[in-house]
XYZ file of C-alpha atoms in Angstrom:
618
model
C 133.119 7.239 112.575
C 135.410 9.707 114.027
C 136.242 13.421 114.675
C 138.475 15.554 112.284
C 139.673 18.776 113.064
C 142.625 21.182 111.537
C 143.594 24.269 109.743
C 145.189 26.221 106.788
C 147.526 29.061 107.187
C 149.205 30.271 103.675
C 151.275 33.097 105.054
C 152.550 30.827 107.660
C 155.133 28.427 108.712
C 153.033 26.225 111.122
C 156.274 23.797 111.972
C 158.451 27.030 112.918
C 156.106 27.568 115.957
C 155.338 24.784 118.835
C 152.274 26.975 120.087
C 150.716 25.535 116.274
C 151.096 22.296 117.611
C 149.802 22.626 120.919
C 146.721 24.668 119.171
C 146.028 21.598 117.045
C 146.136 19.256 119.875
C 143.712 21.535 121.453
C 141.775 21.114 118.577
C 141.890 17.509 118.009
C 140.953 16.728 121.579
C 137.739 18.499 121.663
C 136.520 15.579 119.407
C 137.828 12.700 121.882
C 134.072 11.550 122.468
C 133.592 11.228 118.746
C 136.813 9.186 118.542
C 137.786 7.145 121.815
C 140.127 4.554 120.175
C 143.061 6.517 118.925
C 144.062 9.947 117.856
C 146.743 11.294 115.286
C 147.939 14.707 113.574
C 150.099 16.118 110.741
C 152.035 19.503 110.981
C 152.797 20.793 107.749
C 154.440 23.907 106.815
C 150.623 25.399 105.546
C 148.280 22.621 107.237
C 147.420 21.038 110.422
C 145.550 17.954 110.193
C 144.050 16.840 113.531
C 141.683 13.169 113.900
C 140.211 11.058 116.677
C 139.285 7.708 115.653
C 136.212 5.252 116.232
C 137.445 2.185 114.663
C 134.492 -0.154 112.969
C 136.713 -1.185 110.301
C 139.875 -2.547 110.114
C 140.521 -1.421 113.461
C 144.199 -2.228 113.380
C 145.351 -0.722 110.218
C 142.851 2.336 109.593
C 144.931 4.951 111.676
C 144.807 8.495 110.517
C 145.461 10.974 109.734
C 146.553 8.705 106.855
C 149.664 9.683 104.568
C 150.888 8.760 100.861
C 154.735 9.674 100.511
C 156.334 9.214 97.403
C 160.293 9.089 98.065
C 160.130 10.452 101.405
C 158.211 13.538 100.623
C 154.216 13.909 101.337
C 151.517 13.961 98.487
C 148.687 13.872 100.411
C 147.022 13.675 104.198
C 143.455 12.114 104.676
C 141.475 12.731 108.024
C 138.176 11.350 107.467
C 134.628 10.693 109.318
C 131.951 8.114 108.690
C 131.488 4.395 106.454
C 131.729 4.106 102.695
C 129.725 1.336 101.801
C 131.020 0.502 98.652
C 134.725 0.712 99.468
C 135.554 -2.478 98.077
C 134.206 -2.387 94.226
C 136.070 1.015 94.740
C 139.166 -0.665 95.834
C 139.031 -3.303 93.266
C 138.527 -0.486 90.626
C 142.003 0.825 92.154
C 143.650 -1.729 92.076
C 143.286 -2.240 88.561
C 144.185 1.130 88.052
C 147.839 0.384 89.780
C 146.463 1.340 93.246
C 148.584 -0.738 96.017
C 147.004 -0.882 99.882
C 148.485 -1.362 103.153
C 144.961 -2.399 104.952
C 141.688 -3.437 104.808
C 140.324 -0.075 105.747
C 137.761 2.466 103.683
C 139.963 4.801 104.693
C 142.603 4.006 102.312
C 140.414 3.532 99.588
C 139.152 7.361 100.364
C 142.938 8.481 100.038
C 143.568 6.437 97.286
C 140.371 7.544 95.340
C 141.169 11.221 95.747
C 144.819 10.358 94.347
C 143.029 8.797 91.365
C 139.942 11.194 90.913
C 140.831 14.221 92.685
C 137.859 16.280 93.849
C 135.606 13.785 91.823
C 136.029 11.034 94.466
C 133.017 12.795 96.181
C 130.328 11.483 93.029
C 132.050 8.291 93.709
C 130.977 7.243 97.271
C 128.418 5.455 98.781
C 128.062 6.124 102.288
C 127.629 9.043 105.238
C 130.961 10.941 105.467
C 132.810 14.133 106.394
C 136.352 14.544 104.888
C 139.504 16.593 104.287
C 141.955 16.376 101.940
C 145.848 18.277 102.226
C 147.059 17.966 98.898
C 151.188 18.514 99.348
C 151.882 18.222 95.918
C 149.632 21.405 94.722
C 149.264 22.942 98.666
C 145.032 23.145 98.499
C 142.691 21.779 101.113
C 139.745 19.897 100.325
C 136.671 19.299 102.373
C 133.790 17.051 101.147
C 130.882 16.065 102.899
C 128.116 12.854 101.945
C 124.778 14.081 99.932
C 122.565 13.699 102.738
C 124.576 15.725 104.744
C 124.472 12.836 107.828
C 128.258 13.186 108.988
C 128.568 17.503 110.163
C 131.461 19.276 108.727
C 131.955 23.029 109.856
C 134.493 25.266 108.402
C 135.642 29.578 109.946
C 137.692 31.558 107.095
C 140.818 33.304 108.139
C 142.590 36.110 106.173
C 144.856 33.106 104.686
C 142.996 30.065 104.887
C 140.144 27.816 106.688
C 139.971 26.596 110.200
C 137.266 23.425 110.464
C 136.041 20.241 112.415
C 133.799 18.343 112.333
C 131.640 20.162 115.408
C 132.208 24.259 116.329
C 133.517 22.961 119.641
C 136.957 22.185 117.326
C 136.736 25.805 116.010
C 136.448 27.245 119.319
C 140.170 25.793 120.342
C 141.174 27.505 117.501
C 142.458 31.327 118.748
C 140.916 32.933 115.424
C 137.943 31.572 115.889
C 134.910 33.238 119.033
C 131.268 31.942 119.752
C 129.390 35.071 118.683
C 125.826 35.167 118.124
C 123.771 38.078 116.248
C 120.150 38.699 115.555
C 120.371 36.075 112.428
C 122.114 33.692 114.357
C 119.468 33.719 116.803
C 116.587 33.146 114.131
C 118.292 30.358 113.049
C 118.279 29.124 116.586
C 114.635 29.512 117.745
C 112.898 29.759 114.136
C 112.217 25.804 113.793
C 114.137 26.255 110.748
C 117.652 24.870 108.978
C 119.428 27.048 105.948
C 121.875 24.759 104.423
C 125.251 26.107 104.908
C 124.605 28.420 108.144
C 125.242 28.092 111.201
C 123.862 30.339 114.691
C 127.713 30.860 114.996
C 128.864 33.966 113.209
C 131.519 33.599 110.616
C 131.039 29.337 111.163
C 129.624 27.471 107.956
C 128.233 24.133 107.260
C 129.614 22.458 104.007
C 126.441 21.863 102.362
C 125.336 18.545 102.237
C 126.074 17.152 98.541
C 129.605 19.747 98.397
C 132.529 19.873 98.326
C 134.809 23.242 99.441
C 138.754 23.736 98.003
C 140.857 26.015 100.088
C 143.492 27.521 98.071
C 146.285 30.797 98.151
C 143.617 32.567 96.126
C 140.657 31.820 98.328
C 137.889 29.640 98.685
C 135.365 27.927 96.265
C 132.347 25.901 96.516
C 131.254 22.879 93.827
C 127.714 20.864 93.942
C 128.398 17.340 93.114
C 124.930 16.048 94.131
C 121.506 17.306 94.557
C 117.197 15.981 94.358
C 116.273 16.240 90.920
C 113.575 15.872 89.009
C 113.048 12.704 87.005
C 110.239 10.982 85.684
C 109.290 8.032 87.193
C 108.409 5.446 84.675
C 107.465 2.490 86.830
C 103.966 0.985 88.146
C 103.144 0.494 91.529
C 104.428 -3.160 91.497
C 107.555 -2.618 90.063
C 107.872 0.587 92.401
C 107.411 -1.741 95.514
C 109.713 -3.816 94.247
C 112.962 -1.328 93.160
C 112.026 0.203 96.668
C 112.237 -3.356 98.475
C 115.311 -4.340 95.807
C 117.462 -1.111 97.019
C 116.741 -1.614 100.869
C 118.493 -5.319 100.919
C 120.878 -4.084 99.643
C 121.382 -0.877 101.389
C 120.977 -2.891 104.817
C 123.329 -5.325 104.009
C 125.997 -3.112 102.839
C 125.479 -0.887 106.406
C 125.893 -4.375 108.348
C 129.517 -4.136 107.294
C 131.541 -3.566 110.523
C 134.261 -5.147 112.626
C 133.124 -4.729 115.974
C 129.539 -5.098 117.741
C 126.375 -4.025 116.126
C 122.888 -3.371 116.754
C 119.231 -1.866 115.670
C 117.378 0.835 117.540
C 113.937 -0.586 117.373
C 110.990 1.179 118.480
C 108.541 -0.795 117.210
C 107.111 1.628 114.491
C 107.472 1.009 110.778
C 110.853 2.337 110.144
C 113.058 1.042 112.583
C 110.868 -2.478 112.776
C 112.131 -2.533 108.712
C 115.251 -1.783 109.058
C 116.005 -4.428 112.179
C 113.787 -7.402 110.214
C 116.323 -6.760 107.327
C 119.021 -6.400 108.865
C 118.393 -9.614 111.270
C 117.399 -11.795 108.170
C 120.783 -10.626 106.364
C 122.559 -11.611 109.395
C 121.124 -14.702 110.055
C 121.541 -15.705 105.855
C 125.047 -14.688 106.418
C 125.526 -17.636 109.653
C 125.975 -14.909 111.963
C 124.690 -14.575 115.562
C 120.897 -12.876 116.063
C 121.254 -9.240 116.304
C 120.800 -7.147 119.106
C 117.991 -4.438 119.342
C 117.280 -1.917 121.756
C 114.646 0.584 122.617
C 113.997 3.331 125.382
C 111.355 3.468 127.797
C 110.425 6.141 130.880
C 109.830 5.132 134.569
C 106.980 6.462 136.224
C 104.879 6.867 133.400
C 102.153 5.049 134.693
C 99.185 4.218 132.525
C 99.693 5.140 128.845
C 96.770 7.211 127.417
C 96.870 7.425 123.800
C 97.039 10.895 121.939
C 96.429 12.621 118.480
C 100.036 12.739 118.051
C 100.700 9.456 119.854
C 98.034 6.056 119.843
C 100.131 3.487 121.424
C 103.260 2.825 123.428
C 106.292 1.486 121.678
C 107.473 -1.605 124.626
C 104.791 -3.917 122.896
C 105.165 -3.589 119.446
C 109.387 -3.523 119.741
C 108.965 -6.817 121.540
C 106.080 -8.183 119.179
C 109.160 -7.031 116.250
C 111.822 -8.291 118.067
C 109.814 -11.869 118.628
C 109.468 -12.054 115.107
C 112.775 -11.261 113.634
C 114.614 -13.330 116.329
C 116.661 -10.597 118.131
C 118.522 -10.152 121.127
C 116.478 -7.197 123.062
C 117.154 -4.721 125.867
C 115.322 -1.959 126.897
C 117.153 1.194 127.997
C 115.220 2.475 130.772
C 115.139 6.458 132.079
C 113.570 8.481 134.681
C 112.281 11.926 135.099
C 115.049 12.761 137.664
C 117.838 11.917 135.303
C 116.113 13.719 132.638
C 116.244 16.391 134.730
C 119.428 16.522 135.884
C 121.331 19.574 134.974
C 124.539 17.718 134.173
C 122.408 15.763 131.930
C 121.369 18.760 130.214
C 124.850 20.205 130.200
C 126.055 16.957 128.386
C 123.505 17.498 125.733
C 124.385 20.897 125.420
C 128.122 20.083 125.131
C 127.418 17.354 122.617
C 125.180 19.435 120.274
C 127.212 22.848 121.347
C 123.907 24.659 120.700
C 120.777 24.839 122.751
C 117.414 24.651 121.570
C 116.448 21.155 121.112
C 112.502 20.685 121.657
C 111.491 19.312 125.187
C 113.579 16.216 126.988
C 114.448 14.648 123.310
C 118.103 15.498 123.463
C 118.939 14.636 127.213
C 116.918 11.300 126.445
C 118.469 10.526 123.019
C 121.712 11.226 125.028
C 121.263 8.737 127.419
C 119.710 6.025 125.463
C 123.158 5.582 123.183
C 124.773 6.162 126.538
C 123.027 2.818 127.182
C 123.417 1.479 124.116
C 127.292 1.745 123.742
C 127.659 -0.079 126.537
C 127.046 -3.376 124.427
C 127.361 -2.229 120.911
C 129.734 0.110 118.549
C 127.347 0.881 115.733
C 124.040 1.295 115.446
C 121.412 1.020 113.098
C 118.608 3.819 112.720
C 115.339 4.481 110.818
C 115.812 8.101 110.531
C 114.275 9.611 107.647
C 112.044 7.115 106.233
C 109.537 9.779 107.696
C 110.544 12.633 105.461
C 111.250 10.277 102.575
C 108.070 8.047 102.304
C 105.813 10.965 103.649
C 105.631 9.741 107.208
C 104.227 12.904 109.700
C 101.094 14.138 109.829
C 101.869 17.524 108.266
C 102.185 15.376 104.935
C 98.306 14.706 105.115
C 96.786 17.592 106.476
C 94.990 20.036 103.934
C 95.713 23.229 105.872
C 98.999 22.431 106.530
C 100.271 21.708 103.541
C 98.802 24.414 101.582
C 100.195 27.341 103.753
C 103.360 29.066 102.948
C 105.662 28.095 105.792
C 107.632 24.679 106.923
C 105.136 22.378 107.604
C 106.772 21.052 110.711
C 106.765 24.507 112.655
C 103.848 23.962 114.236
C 104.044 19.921 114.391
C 107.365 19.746 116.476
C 105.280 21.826 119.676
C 102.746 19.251 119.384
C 105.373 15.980 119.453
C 106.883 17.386 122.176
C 104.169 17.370 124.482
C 100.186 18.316 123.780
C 99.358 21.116 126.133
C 103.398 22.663 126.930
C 103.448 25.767 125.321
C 105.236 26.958 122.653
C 108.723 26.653 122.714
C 109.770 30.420 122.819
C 106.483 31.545 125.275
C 109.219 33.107 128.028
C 111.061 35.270 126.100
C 111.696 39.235 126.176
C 108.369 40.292 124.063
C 110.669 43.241 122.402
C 113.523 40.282 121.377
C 111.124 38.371 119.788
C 109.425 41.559 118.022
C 112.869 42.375 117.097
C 113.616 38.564 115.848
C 110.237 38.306 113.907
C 110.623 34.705 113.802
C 107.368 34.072 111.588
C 108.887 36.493 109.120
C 112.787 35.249 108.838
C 111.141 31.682 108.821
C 108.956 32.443 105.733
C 111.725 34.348 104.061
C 113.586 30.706 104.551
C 110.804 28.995 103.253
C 110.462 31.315 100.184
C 114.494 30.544 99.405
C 113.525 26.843 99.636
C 110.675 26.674 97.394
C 112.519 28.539 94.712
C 115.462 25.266 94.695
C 112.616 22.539 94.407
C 113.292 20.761 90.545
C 109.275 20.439 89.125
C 108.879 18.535 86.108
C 106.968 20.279 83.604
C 103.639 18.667 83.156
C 103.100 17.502 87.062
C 99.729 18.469 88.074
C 98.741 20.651 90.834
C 99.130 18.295 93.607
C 102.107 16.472 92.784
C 103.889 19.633 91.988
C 102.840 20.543 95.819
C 104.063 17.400 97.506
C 107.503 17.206 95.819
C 107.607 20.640 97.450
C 106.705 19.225 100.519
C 108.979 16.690 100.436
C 111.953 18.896 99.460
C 111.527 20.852 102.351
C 111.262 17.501 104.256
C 114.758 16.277 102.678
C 116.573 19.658 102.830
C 115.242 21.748 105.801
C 113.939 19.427 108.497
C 115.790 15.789 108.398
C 118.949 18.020 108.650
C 118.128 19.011 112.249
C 117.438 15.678 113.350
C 120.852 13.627 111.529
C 122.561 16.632 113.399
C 120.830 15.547 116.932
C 121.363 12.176 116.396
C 125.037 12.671 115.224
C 125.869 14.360 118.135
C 124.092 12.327 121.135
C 125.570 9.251 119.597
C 129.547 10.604 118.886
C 129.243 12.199 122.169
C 128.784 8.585 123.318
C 131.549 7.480 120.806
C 128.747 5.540 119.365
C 128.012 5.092 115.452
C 124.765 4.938 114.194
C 123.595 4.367 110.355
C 120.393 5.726 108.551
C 120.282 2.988 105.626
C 116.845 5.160 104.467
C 119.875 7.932 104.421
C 121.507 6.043 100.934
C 121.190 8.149 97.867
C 120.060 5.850 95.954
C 116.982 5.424 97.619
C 116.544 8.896 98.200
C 116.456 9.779 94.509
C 114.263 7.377 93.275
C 111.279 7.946 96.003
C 112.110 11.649 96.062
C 110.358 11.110 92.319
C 108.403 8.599 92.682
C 104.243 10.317 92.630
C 102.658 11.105 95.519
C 100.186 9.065 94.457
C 102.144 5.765 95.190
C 103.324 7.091 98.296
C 100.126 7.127 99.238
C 98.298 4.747 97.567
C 96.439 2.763 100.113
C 95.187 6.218 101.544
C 97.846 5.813 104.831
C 101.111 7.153 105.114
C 104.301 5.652 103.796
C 102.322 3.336 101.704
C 105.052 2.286 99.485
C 107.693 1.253 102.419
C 104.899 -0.262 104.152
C 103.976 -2.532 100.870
C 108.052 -2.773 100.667
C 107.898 -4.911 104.106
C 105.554 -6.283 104.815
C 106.431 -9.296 104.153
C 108.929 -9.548 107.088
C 106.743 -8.169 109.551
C 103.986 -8.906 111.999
C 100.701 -7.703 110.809
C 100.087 -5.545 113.857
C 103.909 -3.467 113.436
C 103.279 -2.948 109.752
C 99.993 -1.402 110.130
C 100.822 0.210 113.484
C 100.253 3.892 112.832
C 103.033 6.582 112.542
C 104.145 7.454 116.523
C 107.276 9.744 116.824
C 110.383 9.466 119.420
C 108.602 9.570 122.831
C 108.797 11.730 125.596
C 108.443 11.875 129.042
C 104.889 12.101 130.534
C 106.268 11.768 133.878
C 104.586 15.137 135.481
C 107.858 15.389 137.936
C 109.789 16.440 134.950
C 108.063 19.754 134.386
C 108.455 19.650 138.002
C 111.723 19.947 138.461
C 112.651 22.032 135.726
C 110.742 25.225 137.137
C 112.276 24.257 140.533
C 116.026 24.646 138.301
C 114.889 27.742 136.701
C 113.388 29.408 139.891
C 116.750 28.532 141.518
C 118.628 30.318 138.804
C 116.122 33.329 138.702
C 116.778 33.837 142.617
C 120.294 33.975 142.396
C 120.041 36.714 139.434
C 123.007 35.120 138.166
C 122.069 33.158 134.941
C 123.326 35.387 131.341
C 119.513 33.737 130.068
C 117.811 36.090 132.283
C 118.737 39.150 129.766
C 116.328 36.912 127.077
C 113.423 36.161 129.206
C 110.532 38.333 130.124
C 110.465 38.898 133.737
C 106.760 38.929 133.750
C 106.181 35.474 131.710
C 108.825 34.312 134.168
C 106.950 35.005 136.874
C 104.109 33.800 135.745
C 105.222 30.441 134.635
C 107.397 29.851 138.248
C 104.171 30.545 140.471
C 102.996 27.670 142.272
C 99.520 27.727 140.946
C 100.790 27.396 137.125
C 100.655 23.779 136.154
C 104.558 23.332 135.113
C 103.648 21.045 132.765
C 101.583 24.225 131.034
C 105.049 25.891 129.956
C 107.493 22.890 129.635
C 109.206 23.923 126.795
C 109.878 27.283 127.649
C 111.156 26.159 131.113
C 113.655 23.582 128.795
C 114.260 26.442 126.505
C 115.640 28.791 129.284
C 117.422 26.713 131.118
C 119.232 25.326 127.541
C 120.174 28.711 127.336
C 121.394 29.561 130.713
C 123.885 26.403 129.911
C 125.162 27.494 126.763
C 125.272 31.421 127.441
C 127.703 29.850 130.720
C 129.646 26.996 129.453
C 130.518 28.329 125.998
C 130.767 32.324 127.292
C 129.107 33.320 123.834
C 129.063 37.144 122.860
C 125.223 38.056 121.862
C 125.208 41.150 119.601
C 121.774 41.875 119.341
């Protein structure tokens, strides 16, 4: 896992000028959190190629930016982010094709791959990855990014080329390239939404997850190599539960591959409980030493009270797991002061380089893998079983699922915190008029329906639910691989999704609704997967998402930050906010807790309006 960074400039001589250089280096250090072991370039006459690198593998002879030269002259420069977890049938399949390596590294294999296959490398790997490619011999960049779209990869165009990286923070070193936000920008941020390929930043793209994007004199084209299909699934319930439980041993114990510490995140639910008994049990067939798990837990909490959205705390059920499977567990422990804290926040904003995140789920994420890297380099996560095995509520509610929006844009208000206000409730009535954040939302949703592959004679329902889970796969896990991308890298921490593999993604993406749900709960069919290596109680614990803070000093202290920065008329967030919702929500008689996320939204903003000095054209 690393950070890559660089540019193209066609009508340039980028060697001819040492202000290039010192641009790139600009460039490349931005991304030293993502990449704390080592950093390299390449200055070519049309390309600078910037990396820092996170070494997991080979972590003496995968240095990069990696070169081929053929008699002293360059073919082709590789700076490259993430694991591919089949790099060695793909090595051995070079090799036989006259392919010669240096080191053990998948990095190699990536370079050599695109010397064999070009562009079609991409349909070739297994794994979570963000690349680019300067190809000497024909003078075209390519840029490729993993199916699932785990691994960010951003790209700016220029009258004569690309600038990218793998975060905007890279762009922003670049002098072509300004944080400016418009009235679409600013849907994207606040309307609970995701379009593939768009970013709040004006001018900044994604690469679509599943794409690949070739930079050439004559401009700039875009190729699918990967998307959800439609397929019909042929197998019964038993053999369903049994490809399903077939592709996760093997998906776990490719992701175990690594050449420095590793760990599980283990909360205790279904997921991550999986994921950890698998991965322990591989490591344990293997004669390796128990694996380490860790989970996060809140001081002053006092006693739990279970919710609608959340019936029981995770601490017992992550021990009962990690009892079972025979790990070696820690509990990363945070308070309501740290939380709190606005360098905390500013952190999180840095890492992410956009506000908006819902609640305290970013500062806490942050801080967990703070806590986590101390012992471990990569991480194991169960992110996205939810949205693949039909995992949330929204999945099983009538209403919800048979209105015309995302179903999670009225579930995310709820995780965050029952009784805390919706997210935007203190700002400027006339923005959000002007925004019409229902509106652009739906519009999003209407683009997104029209994508979903149906096959033909699927009944009413299923046809529904594959919708629902295409929006799932597409619009909503994106956000959260993002957040979890970021707090970890910023942490120069690595952490897997094994429900993330293609693979597996396909094959449930199709499989009926009816087998997901078959025993009338939700993720039937991973729960029937595993249960076999877990305790009764975890595998029929019911669905309870990342927790938050119930610490009521939280709240607390956020109005006490935001009334600070409303007294000192200072803040560039107070043009957004409605002076009389303000008001209202910093009297002492208003129960803090009552507008939480709008106290967290407005002081996000305050921090990124300051620290990035973005240029709102509204």
């Amino acid at each position: 896992m690393c950070g890559i960074t660089g540019w193209v400039a066609f009508d340039r001589d980028l060697t001819a000028e040492p202000g290039d250089r010192a641009v790139l280096d600009a460039m490349t250090a931005t991304q030293l959190c993502r990449g704390p072991d080592a950093g390299g370039a390449v200055l070519e006459p049309h390309a600078a190629i910037g990396h820092r690198r996170l070494a997991v593998i080979d972590v003496e002879g995968g240095t990069q930016p990696m070169r081929v030269e053929r008699d002293g002259r360059l073919l082709a420069a590789l700076t490259y982010s993430g694991e591919v977890y089949n790099h060695r049938e793909l090595r051995a399949e070079l090799e036989a094709a006259g392919h010669r390596f240096r080191t053990r590294s998948d990095t190699e294999v990536v370079l050599h791959a695109y010397l064999e296959w070009g562009e079609g490398l991409a349909e070739r790997l297994n794994g979570m990855f963000a690349l680019a490619v300067w190809d000497a011999r024909r003078e075209e960049l390519l840029l490729v990014r993993d199916r699932m779209g785990v691994k960010p990869l951003h790209y700016h165009r220029t009258p004569d080329g690309v600038v990218f990286g793998s975060e905007p923070k890279a762009l922003f070193a670049h002098p072509a390239v300004r944080p400016v936000v418009d009235p679409d920008g600013l849907r994207e941020l606040l309307g609970y939404t995701r379009t593939p390929g768009l970013t709040p930043y004006r001018g900044i793209h994604e690469v679509r997850p599943g794409h690949v994007v070739r930079v050439r004199r004559e401009g700039v084209s875009v190729r699918r190599y990967w998307a959800l299909e439609a397929r019909e699934h042929r197998d019964g319930l038993a053999n369903t539960v049994a490809t399903v439980r077939a592709l996760l041993d093997d998906i776990v114990h490719r992701q175990l591959d690594a050449d420095v510490p590793l760990c599980s995140l283990l909360s205790g639910g279904l997921d991550s409980s999986a994921v950890t008994a698998l991965a322990a049990r591989a490591l344990r067939a293997a004669g390796a030493g128990p694996l380490r798990s860790f989970s996060v837990d809140f001081t002053g909490q006092g006693e739990f009270h279970g919710s609608e959205v959340r019936e029981t705390p995770d601490g017992p059920f992550a021990r009962l797991l990690a009892r079972h499977a025979g790990t070696d567990h820690s509990v990363i422990e945070l308070d309501a002061a740290e939380l709190a804290d606005p360098a905390r926040r500013s952190a999180a904003l840095r890492a992410r380089d956009l506000p908006g995140g819902v609640g305290d789920m970013d500062v806490s994420l942050l801080l967990l893998f703070r806590g986590v890297r101390r012992h471990s380099t990569v991480a194991l996560s169960g992110e996205s079983a939810d949205e693949l095995f039909g995992g949330y509520g929204w999945f099983h509610d009538p209403r919800t699922v048979a209105a015309e929006d995302f179903p999670w844009a009225t579930g995310l208000t709820r995780i965050a915190g029952a009784g805390s206000g919706p997210r935007e409730q203190l700002l400027d009535a006339e923005l959000l008029r002007k925004l019409d954040l229902e509106g652009y939302r739906r519009a999003r949703y209407r683009e997104a329906i029209a994508e979903v592959p149906h096959l033909d004679a699927a009944d009413p329902t299923e046809r529904r639910m594959r919708e629902i889970s295409y929006l799932n796969l597409t619009r909503f896990l994106c956000i959260l691989l993002d957040r979890k991308d970021r707090m970890s890298m910023a942490n120069g921490l690595e952490v897997r999704v094994p429900y993330c593999d293609h693979r597996l993604v396909q094959y449930v993406f199709n499989t009926p609704w009816a087998m997901k749900s078959f025993d009338g709960r939700e993720k039937s069919l991973l729960r029937a997967a595993v249960r076999d290596v877990l305790p009764a109680a975890v595998a029929d614990r019911a669905k309870s998402p990342y927790p938050v803070t119930t610490d009521p000093h939280y709240s607390a202290r956020l109005r006490a930050e935001l009334g600070r920065l409303a007294a000192a008329r200072t803040s560039p967030a107070l043009d957004l906010l409605d002076g009389r919702r303000l008001a209202d929500a910093l009297a002492p008689d208003t129960d803090p807790r009552s507008v939480r996320l709008g106290l967290d939204l407005a002081l996000d903003l305050d921090a990124w309006l300051t620290e990035y000095r973005v240029t709102l054209e509204l």
